[in-house]
Coordinates of C-alpha atoms and ligand atoms in Angstrom, one line a residue:
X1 CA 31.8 62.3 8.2
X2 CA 28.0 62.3 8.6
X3 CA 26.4 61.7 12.1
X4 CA 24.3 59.0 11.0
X5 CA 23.8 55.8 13.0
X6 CA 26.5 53.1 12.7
X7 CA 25.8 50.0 14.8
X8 CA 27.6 46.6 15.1
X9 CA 26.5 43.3 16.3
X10 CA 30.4 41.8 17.4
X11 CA 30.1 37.6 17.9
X12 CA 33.2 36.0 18.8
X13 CA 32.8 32.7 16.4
X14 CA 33.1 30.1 19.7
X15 CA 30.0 28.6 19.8
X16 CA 27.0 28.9 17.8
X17 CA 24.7 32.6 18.1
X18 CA 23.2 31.7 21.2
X19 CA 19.5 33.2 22.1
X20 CA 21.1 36.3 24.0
X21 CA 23.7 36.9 21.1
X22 CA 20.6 36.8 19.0
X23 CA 18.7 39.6 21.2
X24 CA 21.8 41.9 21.1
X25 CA 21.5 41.3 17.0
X26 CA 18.0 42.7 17.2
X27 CA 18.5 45.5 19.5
X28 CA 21.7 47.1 17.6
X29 CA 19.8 46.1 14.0
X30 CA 16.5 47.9 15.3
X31 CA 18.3 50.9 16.5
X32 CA 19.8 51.2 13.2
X33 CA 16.5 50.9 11.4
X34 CA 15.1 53.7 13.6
X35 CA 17.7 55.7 12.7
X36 CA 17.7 55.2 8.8
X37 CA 21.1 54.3 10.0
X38 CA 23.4 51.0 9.5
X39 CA 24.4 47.8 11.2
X40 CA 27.7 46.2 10.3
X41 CA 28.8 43.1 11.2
X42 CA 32.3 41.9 12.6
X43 CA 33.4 38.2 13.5
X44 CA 35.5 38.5 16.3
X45 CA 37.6 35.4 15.4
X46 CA 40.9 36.5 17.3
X47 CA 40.8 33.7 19.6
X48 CA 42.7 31.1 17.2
X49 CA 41.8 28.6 19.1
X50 CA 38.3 28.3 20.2
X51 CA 37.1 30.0 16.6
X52 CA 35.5 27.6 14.2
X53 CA 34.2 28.0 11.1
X54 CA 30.8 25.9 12.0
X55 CA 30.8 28.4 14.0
X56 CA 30.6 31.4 11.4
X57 CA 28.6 29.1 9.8
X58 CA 26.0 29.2 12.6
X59 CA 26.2 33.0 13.4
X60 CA 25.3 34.1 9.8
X61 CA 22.9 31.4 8.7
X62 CA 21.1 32.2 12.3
X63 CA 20.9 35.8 11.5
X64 CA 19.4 35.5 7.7
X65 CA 16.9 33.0 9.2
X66 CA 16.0 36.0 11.9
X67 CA 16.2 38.1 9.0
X68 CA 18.5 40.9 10.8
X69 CA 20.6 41.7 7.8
X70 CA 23.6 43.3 7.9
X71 CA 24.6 46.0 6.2
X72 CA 28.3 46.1 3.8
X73 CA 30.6 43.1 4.2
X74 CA 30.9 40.8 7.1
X75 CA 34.3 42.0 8.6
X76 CA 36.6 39.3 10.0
X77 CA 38.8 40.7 13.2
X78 CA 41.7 38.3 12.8
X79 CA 42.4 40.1 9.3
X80 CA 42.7 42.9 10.5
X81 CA 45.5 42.4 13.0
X82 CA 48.6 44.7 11.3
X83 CA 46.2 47.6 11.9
X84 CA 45.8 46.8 15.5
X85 CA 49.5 46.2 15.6
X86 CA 49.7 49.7 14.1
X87 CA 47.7 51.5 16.5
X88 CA 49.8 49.8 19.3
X89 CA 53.1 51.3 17.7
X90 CA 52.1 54.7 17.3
X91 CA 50.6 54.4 21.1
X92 CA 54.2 53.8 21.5
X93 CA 55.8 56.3 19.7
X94 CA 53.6 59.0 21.2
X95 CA 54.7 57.9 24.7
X96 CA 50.8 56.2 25.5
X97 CA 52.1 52.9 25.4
X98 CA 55.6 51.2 26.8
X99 CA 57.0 48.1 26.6
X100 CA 56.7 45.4 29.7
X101 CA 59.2 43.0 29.7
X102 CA 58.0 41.3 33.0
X103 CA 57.9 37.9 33.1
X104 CA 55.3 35.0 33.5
X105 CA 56.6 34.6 37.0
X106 CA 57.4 37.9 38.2
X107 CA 53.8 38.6 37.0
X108 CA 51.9 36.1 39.0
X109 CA 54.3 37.1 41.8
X110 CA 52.3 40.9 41.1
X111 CA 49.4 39.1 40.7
X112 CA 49.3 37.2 44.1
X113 CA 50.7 40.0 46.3
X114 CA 47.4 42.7 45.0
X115 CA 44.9 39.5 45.7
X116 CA 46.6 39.5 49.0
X117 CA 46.3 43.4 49.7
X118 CA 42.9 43.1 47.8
X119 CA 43.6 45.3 45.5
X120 CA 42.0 45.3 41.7
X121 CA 45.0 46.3 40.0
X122 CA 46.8 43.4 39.1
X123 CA 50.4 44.9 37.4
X124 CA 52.2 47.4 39.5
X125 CA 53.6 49.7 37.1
X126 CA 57.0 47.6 36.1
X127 CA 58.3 48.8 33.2
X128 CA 56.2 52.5 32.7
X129 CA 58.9 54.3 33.8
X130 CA 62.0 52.2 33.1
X131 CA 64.3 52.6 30.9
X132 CA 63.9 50.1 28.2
X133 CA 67.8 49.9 27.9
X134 CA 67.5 47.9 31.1
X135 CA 65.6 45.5 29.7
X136 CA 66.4 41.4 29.6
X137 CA 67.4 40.5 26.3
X138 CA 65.7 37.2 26.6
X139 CA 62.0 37.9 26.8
X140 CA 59.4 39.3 24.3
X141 CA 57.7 42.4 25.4
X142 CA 54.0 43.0 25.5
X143 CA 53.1 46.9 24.6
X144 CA 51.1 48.2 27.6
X145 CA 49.1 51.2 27.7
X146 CA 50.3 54.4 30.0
X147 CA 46.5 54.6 31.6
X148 CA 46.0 57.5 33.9
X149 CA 46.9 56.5 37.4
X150 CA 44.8 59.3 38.9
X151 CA 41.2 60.9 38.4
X152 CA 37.9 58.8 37.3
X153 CA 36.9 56.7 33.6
X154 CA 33.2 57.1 33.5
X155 CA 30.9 55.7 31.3
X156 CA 27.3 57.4 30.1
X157 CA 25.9 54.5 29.8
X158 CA 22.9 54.9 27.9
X159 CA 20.8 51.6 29.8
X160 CA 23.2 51.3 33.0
X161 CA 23.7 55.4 33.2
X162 CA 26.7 57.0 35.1
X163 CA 28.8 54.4 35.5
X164 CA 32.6 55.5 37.2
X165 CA 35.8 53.3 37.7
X166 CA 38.7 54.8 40.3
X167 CA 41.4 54.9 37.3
X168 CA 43.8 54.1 40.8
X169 CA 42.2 50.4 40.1
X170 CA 42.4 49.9 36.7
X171 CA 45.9 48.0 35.4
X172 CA 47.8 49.7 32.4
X173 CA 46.4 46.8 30.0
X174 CA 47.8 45.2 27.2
X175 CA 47.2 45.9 24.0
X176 CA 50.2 44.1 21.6
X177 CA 50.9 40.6 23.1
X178 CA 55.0 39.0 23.3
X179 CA 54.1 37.0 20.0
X180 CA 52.8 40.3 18.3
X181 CA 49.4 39.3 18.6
X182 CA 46.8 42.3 19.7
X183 CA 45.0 41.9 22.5
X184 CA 40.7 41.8 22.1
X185 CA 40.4 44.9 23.8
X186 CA 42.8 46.8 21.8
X187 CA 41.4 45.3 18.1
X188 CA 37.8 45.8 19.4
X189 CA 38.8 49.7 19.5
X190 CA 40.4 50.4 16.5
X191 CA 37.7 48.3 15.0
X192 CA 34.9 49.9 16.2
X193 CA 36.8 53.3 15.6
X194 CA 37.6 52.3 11.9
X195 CA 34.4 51.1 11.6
X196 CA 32.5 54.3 12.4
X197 CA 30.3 52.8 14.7
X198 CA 28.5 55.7 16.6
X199 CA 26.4 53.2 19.3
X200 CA 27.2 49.9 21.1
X201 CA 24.9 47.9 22.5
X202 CA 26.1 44.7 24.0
X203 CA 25.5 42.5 26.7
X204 CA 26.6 44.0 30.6
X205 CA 28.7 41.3 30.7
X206 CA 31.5 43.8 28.7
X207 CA 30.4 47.3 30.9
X208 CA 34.0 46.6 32.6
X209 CA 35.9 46.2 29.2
X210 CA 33.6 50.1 28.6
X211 CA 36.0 51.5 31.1
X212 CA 39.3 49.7 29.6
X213 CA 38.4 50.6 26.2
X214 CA 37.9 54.1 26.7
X215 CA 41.2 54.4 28.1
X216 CA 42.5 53.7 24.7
X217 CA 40.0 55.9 23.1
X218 CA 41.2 58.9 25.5
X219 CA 44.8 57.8 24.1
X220 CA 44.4 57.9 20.6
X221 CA 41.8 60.8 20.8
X222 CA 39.4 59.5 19.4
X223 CA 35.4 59.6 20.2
X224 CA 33.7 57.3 22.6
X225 CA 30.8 55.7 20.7
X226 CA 27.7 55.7 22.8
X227 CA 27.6 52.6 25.3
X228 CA 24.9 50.7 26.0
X229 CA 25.2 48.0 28.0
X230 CA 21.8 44.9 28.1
X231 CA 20.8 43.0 30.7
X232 CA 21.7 39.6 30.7
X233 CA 18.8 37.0 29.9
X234 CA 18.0 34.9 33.3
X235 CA 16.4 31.3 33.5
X236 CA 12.7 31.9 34.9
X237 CA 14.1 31.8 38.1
X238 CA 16.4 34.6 37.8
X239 CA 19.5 32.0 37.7
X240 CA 21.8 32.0 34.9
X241 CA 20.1 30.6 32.1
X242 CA 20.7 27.0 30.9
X243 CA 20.2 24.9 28.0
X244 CA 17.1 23.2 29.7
X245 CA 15.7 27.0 30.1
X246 CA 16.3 28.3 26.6
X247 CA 20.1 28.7 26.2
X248 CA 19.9 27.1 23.0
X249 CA 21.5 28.2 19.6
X250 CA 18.8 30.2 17.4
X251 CA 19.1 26.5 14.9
X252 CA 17.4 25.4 17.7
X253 CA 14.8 27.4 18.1
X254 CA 14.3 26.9 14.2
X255 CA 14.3 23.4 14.7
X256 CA 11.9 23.4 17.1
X257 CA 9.3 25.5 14.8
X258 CA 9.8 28.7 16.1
X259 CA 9.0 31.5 13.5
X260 CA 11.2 33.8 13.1
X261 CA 8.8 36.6 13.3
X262 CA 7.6 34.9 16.9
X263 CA 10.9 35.1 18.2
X264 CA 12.2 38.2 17.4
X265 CA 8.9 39.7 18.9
X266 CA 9.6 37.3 22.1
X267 CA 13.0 38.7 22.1
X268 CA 12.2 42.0 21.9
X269 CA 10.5 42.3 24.9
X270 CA 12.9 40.8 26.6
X271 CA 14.5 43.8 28.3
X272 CA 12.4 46.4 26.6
X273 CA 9.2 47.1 26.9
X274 CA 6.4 49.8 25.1
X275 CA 3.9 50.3 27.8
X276 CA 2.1 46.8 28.0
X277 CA 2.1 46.1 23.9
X278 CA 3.4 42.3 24.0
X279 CA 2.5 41.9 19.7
X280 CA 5.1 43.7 17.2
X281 CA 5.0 44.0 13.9
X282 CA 8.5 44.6 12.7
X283 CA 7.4 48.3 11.1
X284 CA 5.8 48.9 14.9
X285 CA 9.0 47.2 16.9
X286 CA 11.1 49.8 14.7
X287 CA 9.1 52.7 15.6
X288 CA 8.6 52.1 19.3
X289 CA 12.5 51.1 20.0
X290 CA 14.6 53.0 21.6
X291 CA 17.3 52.3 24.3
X292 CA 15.8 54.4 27.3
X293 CA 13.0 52.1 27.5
X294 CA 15.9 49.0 28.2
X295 CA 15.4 47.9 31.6
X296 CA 18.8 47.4 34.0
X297 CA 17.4 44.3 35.5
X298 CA 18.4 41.0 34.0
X299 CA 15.3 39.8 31.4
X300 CA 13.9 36.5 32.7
X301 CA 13.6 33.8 29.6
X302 CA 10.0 32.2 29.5
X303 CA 9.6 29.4 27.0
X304 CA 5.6 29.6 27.8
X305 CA 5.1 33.0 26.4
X306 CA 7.4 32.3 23.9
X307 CA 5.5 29.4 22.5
X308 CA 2.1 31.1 23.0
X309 CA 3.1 34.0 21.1
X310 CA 4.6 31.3 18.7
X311 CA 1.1 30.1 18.2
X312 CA -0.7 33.4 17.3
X313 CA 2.3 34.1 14.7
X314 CA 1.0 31.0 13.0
X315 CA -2.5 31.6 13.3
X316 CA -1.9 34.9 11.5
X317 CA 0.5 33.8 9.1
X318 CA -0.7 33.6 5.9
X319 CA -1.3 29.6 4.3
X320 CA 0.6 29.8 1.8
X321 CA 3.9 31.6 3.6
X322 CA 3.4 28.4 6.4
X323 CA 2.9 26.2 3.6
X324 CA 6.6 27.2 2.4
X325 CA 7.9 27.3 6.5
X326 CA 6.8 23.9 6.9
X327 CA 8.6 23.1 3.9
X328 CA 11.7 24.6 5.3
X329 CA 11.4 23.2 8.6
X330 CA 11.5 19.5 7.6
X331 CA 15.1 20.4 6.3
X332 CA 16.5 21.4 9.8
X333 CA 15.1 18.8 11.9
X334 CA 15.9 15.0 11.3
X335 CA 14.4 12.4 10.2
X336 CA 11.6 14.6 8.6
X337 CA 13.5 13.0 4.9
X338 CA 10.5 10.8 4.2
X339 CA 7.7 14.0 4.5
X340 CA 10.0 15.7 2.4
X341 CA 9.8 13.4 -0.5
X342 CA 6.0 13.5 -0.3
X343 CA 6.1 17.1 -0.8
X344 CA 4.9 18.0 -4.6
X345 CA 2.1 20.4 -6.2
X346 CA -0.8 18.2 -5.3
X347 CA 0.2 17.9 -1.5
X348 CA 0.9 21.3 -0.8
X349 CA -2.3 22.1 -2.4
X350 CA -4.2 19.6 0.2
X351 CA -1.8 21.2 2.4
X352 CA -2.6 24.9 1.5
X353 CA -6.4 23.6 1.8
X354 CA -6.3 22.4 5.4
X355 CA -4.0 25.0 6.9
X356 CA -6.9 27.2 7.5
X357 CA -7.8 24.1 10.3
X358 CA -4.5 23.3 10.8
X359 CA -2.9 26.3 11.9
X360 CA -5.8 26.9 14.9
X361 CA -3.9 24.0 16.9
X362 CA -0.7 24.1 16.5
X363 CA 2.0 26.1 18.4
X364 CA 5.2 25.5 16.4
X365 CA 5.7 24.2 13.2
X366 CA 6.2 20.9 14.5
X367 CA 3.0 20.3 16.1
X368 CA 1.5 21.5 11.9
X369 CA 3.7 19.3 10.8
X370 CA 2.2 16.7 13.6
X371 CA -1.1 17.9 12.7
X372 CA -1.0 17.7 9.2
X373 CA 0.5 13.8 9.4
X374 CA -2.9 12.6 8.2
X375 CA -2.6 14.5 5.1
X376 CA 0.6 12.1 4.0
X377 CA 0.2 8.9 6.2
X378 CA 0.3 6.4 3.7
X379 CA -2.4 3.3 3.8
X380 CA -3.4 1.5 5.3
X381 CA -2.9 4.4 7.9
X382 CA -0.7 3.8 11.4
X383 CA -3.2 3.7 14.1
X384 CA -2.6 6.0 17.3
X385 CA -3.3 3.7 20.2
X386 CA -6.4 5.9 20.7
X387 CA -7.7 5.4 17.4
X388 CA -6.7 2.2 17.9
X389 CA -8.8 1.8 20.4
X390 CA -11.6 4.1 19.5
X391 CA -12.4 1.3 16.5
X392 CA -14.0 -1.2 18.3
X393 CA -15.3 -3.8 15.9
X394 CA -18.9 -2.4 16.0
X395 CA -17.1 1.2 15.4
X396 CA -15.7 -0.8 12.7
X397 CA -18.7 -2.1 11.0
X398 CA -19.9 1.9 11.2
X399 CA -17.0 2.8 9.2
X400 CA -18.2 0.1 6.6
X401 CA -21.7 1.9 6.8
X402 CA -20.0 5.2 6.6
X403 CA -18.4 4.5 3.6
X404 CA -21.6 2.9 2.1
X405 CA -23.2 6.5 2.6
X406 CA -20.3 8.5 1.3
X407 CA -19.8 6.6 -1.8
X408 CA -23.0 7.8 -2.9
X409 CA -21.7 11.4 -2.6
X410 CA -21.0 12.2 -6.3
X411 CA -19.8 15.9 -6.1
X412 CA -17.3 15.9 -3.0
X413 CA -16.7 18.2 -0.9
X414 CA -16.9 19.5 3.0
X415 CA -20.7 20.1 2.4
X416 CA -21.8 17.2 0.6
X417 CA -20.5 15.4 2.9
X418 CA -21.6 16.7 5.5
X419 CA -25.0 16.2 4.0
X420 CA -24.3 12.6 3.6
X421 CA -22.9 11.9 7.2
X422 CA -25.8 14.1 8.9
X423 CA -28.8 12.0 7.0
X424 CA -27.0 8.7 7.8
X425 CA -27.3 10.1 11.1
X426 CA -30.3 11.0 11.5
X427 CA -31.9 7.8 9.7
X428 CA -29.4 5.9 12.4
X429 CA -30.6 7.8 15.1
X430 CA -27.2 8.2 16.4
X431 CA -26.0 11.7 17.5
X432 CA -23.2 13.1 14.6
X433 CA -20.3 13.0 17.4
X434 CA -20.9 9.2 18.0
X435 CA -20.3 9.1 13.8
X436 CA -17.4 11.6 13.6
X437 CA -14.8 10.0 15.8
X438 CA -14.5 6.7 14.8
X439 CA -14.6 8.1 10.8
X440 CA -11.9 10.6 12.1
X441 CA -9.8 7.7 13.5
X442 CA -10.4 5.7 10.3
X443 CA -9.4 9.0 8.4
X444 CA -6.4 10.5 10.3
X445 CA -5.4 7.4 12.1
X446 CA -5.7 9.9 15.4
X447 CA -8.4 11.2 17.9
X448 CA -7.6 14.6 17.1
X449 CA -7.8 16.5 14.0
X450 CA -9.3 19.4 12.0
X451 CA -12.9 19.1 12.0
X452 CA -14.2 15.8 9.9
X453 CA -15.5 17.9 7.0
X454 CA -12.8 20.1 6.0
X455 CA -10.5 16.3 6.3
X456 CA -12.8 14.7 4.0
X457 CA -12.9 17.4 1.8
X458 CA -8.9 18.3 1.7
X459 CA -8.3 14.2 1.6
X460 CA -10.5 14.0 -1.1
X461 CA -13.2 10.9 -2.7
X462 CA -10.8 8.6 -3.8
X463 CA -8.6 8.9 -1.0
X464 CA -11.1 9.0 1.7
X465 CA -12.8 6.1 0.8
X466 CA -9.7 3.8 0.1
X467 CA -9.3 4.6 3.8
X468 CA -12.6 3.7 5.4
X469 CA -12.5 0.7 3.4
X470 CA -9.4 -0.3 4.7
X471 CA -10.5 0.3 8.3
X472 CA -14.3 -1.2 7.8
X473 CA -15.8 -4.6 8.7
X474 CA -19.1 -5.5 6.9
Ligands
LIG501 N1 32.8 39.4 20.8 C1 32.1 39.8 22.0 C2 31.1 38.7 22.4 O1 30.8 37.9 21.6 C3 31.3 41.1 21.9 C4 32.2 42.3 22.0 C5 31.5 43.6 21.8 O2 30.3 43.6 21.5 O3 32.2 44.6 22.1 O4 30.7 38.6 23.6

């Protein structure tokens, strides 16, 4: 046994790997990397029912797109059932465990009468002491853990700290289900156990289930691994968070042209912070991490910062690593087909050519791709409505002027044309502005755009002039 660092990000597969499931994947694989030690991964498919596999799907493709590998096999919960069945018998056998034979009703008869005395602990000790000889032949016992009636279950909770349950208000829970099947609470300790996971770090939502499992840990003598229980992530307004405020599948957040990079910084420093540092690398976000810098109060989701801090991983990114994202992108949000297909060597060259310009505006990979429509509009381009109005027909007989002036440019590029467009000017005597917007309308079919050169120039002669002419009244 070495003491190295096992972690484990645990999703149950009921839903896709929402943003919060996502931060918990970063925090357990970042300890790990601090620690030059491991995170595993375990589908905690046990709920039949409400487990999908879209839903696998979704958790594993969400986590190779945030690149938080995992480390061995993905390990499936549900498979391992006749182990948790095991650990319940020999709970049994060593006296830690019993057999209930209570029934549904009697139950919620227990059940009502502690609401009523407002009391936590739900079952009232049945069957821990009765002799199972007694018992009615007719229903299918559940195996219950003995937990100590008596004394205190605390938790060292490494983000919540001291955290202590009155064991006098904890029910003896159950860990083998009538039908055989093993309870979550049960499988996530011998998994964990099995597992040799040496730190969790999950979402405060489970601190409760801390207490319960470590009851079973004390049973079977085995080591509590050290607990670390996250904030929950808040709307802005401290709320619980809803879809409209960012509770949103990580495919989301892809579709909407998030960069990986961007959100796993964003994530980050939600419920951790390194003095006022907001920009990570992931080498630096390794370093710095640790789990004493974890706040206790809930983290507040803020799509703003998100997307601004979206925007500088673009600006920073290198052209031809966007120039592959945007690629990507178009895959995972619809009705993108048609760019696609447009896609070959000599586009993303223009695109690798104007990304420079491009990526200075754009927030998301949407608004490049939104930016960069120019570069694949087909002609005669779709005019904006402000383009559309921008080309007035005087504007219009400019454009034929403009291109009068530009076909005599012989070596194109940003410069020469420049050159060309600032003499036409001059012997105009218009001001280079009044020129540049109705040639970028004409050119991009928009009001906004890189600046006029570097679209002539990554549009090139052939192109550039088929366009003015198509816009241009003599
Ligand atoms: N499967 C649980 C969840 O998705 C996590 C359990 C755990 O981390 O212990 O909320």
């Amino acid at each position: 046994m070495t003491d190295s660092v096992v972690t484990r990000f645990a999703p149950s597969p009921t839903g896709f790997l929402h943003i919060g499931g996502a931060r918990t994947a970063l925090f357990n694989w970042l300890y790990a990397k601090k620690h030059g030690g491991k995170m595993l991964l375990r589908i905690e498919d046990t709920d039949r029912e409400r487990s999908t596999e879209a839903a696998i799907g979704a958790i594993l493709d969400g986590l190779k797109w945030l690149e938080l590998g995992w480390d061995g096999e993905v390990i499936y919960q549900f498979a391992r059932a006749a182990r948790h069945r095991e650990v319940a018998e020999q709970l049994l056998a060593d006296g830690k465990a019993y057999r209930c034979y209570a029934s549904a009703e009697e139950l919620a008869a227990m059940r009502e009468k502690a609401r009523a005395e407002g009391r936590t602990r739900l079952y009232d000790g049945m069957w821990r002491d009765r002799d199972p000889a007694t018992a009615p032949g007719d229903v299918k016992p559940t195996i219950r853990l003995r937990a100590p009636q008596t004394g205190e279950t605390v938790i060292e909770d490494q983000v919540q700290g001291r955290v202590v349950w009155q064991n006098e208000n904890l029910d003896d829970l159950v860990l083998l289900r009538g039908d055989g099947n093993p309870t979550y609470m049960l499988a996530v300790v011998v998994d964990d156990h099995d597992m040799g996971v040496t730190h969790v770090i999950r979402g405060d939502d489970h601190l409760i289930n801390a207490a319960r499992q470590k009851q079973i840990y004390d049973a079977m003598g085995w080591t509590l691994p050290s607990m670390s229980h996250i904030p929950l992530i808040h709307g802005p307004d401290g709320s619980k968070l809803s879809k409209r405020h960012g509770a949103l599948g990580v495919d989301a957040y892809r579709a909407m042209g998030y960069l990986p990079a961007a959100l796993r910084n964003y994530l980050v420093r939600l419920g951790w912070s390194h003095g006022d540092q907001e920009i990570f690398s992931t080498e630096e976000m390794i370093a710095a991490f640790d789990l004493a810098s974890v706040g206790r109060a809930a983290a507040r989701f803020d799509f703003a910062k998100l997307e601004n801090l979206n925007g500088h991983y673009i600006r920073h990114a290198d052209d031809q690593s966007l120039v592959k994202m945007f690629e990507d992108v178009l895959d995972h949000v619809p009705g993108r087909g048609e760019l696609k297909a447009k896609l070959n060597d000599t586009t993303r060259a223009q695109l690798a050519k104007a990304m420079p310009a491009l990526k200075e505006r754009a927030k998301t990979l949407i608004e490049l791709i939104d930016g960069a429509y120019f570069l694949f509009a087909d002609r005669p381009l779709e005019l904006d409505p402000k383009a559309q109005a921008l080309l007035t027909p005087e504007n219009r007989r400019l454009i034929g002027q403009l291109h009068s002036a530009l076909e005599k440019v012989e070596t194109w590029s940003g410069a020469a044309t420049e050159a060309a467009l600032r003499a036409f000017a001059e012997e105009n005597s218009l001001k280079l502005g009044a020129v540049a917007q109705p040639l970028r309308a004409a050119l991009t079919g928009r009001t906004t755009s890189p600046g006029i050169f570097e679209v002539l120039d990554v549009l090139g002669r052939q192109e550039s002039l088929g366009r003015l002419k198509d816009q241009a009244t003599t």
